Short mmCIF file of C-alpha atoms in Angstrom, two decimals:
data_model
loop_
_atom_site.label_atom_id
_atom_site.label_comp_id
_atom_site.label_asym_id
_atom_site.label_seq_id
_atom_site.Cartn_x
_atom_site.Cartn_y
_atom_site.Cartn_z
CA UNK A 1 -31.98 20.39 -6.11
CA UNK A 2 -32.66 16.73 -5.48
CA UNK A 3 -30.72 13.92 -5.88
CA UNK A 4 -31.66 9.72 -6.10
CA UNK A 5 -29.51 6.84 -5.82
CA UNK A 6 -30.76 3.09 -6.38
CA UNK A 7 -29.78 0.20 -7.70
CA UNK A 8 -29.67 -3.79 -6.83
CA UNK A 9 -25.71 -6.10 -5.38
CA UNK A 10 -25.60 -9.44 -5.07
CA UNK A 11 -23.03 -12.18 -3.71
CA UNK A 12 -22.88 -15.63 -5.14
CA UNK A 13 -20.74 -18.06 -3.44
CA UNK A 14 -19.87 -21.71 -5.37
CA UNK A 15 -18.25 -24.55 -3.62
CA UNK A 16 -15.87 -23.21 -0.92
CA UNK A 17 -13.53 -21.16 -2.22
CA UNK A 18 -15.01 -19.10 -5.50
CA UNK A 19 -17.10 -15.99 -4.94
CA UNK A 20 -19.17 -13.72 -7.59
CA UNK A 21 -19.33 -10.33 -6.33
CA UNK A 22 -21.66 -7.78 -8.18
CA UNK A 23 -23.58 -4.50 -8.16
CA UNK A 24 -25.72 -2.18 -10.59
CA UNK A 25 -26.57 1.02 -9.38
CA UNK A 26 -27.52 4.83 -10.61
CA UNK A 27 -28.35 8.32 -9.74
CA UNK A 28 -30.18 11.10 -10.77
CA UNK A 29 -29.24 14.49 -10.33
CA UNK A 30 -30.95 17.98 -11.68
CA UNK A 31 -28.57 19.40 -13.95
CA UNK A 32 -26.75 15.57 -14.86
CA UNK A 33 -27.72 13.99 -17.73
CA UNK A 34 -25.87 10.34 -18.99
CA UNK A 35 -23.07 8.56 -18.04
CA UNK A 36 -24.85 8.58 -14.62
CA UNK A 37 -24.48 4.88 -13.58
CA UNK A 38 -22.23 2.53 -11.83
CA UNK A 39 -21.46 -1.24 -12.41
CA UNK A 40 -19.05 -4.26 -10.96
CA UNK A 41 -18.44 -7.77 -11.66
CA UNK A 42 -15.68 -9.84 -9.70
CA UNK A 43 -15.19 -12.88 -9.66
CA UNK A 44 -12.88 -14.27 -6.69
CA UNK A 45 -11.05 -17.84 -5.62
CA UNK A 46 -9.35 -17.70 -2.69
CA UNK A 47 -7.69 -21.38 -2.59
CA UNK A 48 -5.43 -22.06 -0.26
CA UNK A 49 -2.57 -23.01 -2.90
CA UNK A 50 -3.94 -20.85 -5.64
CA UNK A 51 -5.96 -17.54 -6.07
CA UNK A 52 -7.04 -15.98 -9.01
CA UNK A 53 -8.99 -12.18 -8.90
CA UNK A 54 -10.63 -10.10 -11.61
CA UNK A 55 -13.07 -7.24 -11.35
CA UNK A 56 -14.69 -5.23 -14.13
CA UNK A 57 -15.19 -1.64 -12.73
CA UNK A 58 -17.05 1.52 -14.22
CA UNK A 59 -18.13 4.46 -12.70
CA UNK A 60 -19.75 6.87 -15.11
CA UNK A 61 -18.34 10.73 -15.15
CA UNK A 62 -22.27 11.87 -13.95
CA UNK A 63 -22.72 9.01 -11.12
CA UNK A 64 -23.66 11.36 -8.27
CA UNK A 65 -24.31 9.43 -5.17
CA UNK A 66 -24.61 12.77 -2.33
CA UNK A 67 -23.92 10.80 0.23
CA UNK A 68 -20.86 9.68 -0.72
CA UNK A 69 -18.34 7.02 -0.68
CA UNK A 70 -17.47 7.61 -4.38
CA UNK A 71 -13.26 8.44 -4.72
CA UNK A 72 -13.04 8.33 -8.13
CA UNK A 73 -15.63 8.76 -11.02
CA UNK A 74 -15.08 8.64 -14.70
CA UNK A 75 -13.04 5.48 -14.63
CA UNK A 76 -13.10 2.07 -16.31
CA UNK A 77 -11.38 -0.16 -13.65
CA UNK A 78 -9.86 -3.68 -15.27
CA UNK A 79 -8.00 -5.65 -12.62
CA UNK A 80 -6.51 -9.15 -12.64
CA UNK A 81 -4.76 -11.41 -9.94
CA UNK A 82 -2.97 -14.44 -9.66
CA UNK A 83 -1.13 -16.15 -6.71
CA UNK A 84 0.56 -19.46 -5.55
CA UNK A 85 1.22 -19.82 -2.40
CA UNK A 86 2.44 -23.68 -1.62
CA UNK A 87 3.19 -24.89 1.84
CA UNK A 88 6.82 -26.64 2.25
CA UNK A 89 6.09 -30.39 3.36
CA UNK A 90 8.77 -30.47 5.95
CA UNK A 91 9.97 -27.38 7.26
CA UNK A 92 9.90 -26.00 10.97
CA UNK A 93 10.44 -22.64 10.37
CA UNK A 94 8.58 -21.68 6.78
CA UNK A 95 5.06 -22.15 7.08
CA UNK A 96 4.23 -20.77 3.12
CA UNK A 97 5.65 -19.06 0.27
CA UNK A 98 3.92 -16.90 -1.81
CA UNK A 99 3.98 -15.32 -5.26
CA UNK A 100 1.67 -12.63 -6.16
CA UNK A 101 1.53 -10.94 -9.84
CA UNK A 102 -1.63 -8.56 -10.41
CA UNK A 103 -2.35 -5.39 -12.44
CA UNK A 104 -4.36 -2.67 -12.10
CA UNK A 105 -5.55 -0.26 -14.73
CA UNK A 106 -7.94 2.24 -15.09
CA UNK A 107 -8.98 4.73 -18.29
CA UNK A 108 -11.51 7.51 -18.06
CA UNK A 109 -14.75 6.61 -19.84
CA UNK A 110 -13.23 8.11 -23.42
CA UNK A 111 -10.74 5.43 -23.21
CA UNK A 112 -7.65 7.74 -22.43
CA UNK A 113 -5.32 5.98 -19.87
CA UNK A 114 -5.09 7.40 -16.60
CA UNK A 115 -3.65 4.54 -13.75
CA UNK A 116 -1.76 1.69 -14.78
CA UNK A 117 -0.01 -0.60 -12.13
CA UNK A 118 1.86 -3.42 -12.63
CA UNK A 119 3.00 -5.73 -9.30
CA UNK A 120 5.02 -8.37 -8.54
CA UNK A 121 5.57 -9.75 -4.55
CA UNK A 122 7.41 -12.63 -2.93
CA UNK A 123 6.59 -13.52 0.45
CA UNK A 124 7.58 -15.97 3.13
CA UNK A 125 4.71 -16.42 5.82
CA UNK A 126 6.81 -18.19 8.80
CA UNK A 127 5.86 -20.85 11.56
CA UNK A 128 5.57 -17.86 14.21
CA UNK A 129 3.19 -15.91 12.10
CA UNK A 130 5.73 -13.38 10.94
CA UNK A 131 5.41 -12.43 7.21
CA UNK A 132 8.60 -11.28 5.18
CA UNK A 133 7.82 -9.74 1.84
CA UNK A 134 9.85 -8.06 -1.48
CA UNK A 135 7.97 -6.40 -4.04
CA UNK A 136 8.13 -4.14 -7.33
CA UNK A 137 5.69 -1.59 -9.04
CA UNK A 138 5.80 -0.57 -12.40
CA UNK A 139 3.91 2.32 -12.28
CA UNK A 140 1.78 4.88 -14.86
CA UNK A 141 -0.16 7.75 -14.11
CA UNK A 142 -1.63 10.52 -16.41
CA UNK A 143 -2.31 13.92 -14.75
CA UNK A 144 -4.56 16.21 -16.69
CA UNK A 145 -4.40 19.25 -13.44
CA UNK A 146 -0.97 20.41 -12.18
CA UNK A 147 -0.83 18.13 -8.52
CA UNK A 148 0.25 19.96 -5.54
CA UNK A 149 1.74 17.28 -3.05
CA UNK A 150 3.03 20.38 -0.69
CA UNK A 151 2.73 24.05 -0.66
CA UNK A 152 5.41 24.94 -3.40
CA UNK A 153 5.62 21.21 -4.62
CA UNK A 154 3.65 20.92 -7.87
CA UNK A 155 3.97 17.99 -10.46
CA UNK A 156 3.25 19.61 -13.64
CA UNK A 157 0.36 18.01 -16.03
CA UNK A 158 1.65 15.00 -18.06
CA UNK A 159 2.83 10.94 -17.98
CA UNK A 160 4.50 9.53 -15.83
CA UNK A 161 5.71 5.91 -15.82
CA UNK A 162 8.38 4.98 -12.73
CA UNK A 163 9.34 2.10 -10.62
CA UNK A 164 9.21 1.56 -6.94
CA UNK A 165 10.70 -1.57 -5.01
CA UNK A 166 9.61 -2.52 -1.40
CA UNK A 167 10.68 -4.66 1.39
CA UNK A 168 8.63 -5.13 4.47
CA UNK A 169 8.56 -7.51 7.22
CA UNK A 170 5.08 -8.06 9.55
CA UNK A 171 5.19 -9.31 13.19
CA UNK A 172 2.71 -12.12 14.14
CA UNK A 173 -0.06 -10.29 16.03
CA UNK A 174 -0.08 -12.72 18.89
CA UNK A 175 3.23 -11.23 19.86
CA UNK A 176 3.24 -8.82 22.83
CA UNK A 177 4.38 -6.15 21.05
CA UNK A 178 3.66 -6.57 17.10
CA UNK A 179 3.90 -4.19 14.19
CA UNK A 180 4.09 -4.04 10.16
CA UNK A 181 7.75 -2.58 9.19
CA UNK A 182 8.06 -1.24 5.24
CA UNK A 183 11.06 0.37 3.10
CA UNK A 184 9.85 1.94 -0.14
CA UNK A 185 12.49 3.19 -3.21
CA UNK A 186 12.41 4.65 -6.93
CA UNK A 187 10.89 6.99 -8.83
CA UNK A 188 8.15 8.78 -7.68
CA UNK A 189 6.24 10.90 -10.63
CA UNK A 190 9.17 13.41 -12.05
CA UNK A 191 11.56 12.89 -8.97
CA UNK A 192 13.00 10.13 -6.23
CA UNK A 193 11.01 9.04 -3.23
CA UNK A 194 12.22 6.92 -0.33
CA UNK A 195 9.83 6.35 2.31
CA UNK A 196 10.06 4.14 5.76
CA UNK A 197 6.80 3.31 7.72
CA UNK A 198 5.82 1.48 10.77
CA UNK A 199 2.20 0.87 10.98
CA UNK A 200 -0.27 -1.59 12.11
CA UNK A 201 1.91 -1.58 15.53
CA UNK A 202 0.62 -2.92 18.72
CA UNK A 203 1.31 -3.23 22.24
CA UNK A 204 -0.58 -4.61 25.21
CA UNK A 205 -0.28 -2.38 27.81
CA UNK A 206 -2.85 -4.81 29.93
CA UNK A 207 -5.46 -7.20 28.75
CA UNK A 208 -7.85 -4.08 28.12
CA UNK A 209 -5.59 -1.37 27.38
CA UNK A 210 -3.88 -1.47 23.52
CA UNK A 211 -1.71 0.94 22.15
CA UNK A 212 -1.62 1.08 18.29
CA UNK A 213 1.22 3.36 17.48
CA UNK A 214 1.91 4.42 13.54
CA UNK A 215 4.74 6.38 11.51
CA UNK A 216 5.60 7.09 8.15
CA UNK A 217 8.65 9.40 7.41
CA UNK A 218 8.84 10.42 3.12
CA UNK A 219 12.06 11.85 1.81
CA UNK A 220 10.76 13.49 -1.57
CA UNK A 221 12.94 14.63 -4.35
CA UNK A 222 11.43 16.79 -7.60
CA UNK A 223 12.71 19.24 -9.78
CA UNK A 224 10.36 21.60 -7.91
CA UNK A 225 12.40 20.94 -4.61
CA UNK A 226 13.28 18.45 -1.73
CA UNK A 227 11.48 17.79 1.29
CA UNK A 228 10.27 15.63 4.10
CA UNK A 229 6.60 14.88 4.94
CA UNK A 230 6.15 12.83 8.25
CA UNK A 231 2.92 11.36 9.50
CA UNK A 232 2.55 10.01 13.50
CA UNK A 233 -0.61 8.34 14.53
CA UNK A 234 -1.48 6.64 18.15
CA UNK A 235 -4.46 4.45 18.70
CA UNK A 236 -5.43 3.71 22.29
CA UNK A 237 -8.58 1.61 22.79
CA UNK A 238 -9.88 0.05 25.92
CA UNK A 239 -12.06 -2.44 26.54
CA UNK A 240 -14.48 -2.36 29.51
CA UNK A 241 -16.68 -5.37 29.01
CA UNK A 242 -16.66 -7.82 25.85
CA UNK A 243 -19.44 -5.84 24.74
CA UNK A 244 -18.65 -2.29 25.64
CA UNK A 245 -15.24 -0.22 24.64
CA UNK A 246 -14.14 3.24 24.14
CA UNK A 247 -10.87 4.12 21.38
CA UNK A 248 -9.60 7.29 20.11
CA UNK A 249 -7.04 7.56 17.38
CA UNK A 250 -4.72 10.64 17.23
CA UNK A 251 -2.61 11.84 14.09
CA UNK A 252 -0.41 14.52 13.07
CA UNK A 253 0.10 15.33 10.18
CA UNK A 254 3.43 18.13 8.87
CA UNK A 255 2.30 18.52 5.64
CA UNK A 256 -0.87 20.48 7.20
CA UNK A 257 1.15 21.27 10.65
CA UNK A 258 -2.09 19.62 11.70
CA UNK A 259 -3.18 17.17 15.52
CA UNK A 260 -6.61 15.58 14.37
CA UNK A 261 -8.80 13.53 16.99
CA UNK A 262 -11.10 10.55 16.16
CA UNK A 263 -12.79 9.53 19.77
CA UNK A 264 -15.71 6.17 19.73
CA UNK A 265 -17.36 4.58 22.41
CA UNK A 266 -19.35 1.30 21.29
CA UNK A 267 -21.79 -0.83 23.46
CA UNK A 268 -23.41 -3.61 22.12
CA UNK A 269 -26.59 -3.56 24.83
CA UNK A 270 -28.35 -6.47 23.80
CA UNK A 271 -27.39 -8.73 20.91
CA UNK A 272 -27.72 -7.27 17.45
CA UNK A 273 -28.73 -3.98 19.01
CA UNK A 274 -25.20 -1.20 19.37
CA UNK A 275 -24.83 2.41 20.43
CA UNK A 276 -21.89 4.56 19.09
CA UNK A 277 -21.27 7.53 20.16
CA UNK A 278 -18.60 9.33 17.53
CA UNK A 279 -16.21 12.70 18.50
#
């Protein structure tokens, strides 16, 4: 068969702070007929004190793009964000607080919801760089397939609405060592979840050698049965020239029992002009 994909984005910036993001596009596919097109309009200001976000999503249920980059089809995506983030006039240790209140939530193109998410965060950005944050979900999701999340683990079709809390705290990157720490708790579809992560870690082994190690242990609870999912990831990259550098990122994976390898080499050889070769 064949298969065509076009369609026309643009970005419109105002002033210095408020952005108009937007694309039309569709496919055509033998054997797809309607409901074969894809639009977005967002509209973004990213103040310093205040930041407001809403997008407009819709991917139809026949928008066929072969080559990809498409996660979800058959969704109408309605999104809004709002945020205030003041800076404390004299303090030497709190550099900004931040409040952050958004929701997300999607239907299928009959109008049947399928994702809602509701989100509140407060966050204290700090002098040093480091970044302490609390946050709560209120969560929905519809399932119309049963949803294996492990061999023998299956949430059954059906709603689910639950609650998760978080608490994180994020080292400044211009530490020697530097990392993102996170606690999640609550419900998690028909059961309990708690789940600790470290990710985003660095160290500096020398000024061309980094280390980006990464964790995430899950302890799971369902009526199906309790388990523990744990996933370990290492980034090494090293930096020959300001122009030329080779990284490799490594992760295992126990829900597959799984060691995959990502390996890159870049060199930028003239400006504008790069060579990648990909493992």
């Amino acid at each position: 068969g064949s298969n065509q994909t076009y369609g026309l984005d643009g970005t419109f910036a105002f002033f210095a702070n408020l952005f108009v993001n937007t694309y039309w596009a569709r496919t055509q596919s033998e054997g797809l007929e309607k409901d074969d097109t894809s639009y977005r309009a967002q509209l973004d200001y990213v103040g310093d004190r205040y930041g407001v976000q809403l997008e407009r999503l819709t991917i139809g249920d026949n928008f066929n793009p072969e080559v990809g980059f498409v996660r979800r089809d058959d969704m109408v995506r309605s999104f809004g964000l709002l945020r205030f983030s003041p800076r404390p006039a004299k303090s030497a240790r709190i550099r900004k607080f931040s409040w952050v209140g958004s929701l997300d939530y999607i239907e299928n193109i009959a109008g049947r919801l399928d994702t809602r998410k509701a989100d509140g965060e407060f966050a204290i950005e700090f002098q040093n760089s480091d970044r302490f944050a609390v946050g709560v979900a209120d969560n929905y999701e519809f399932l119309d397939t049963p949803f294996a999340i492990v061999p023998g683990a299956i949430i059954p079709v059906g709603s689910y609405d639950f609650v998760t809390g978080r608490i994180g705290y994020s080292f400044g990157q211009q530490r020697l060592v530097s990392a993102n720490a996170l606690v999640e708790f609550g419900d998690f579809y028909d059961g309990q979840r708690t789940s600790v992560s470290v990710s985003r870690g660095r160290i500096n082994v020398t000024p061309r050698l980094s280390v980006e190690p990464g964790v995430s242990v899950n302890w799971i609870d369902l009526p199906t049965g309790a388990f523990t999912t744990n996933l370990v990831t290492a980034r090494v990259t090293y930096t020959m020239t300001p122009l030329m550098f080779a990284s490799a990122l490594v992760q295992y994976n126990s829900t597959t029992d799984r060691v995959s390898t990502n390996a890159r080499f870049r060199w930028e050889y003239r400006p504008g002009s790069e060579l990648f070769v990909v493992y």
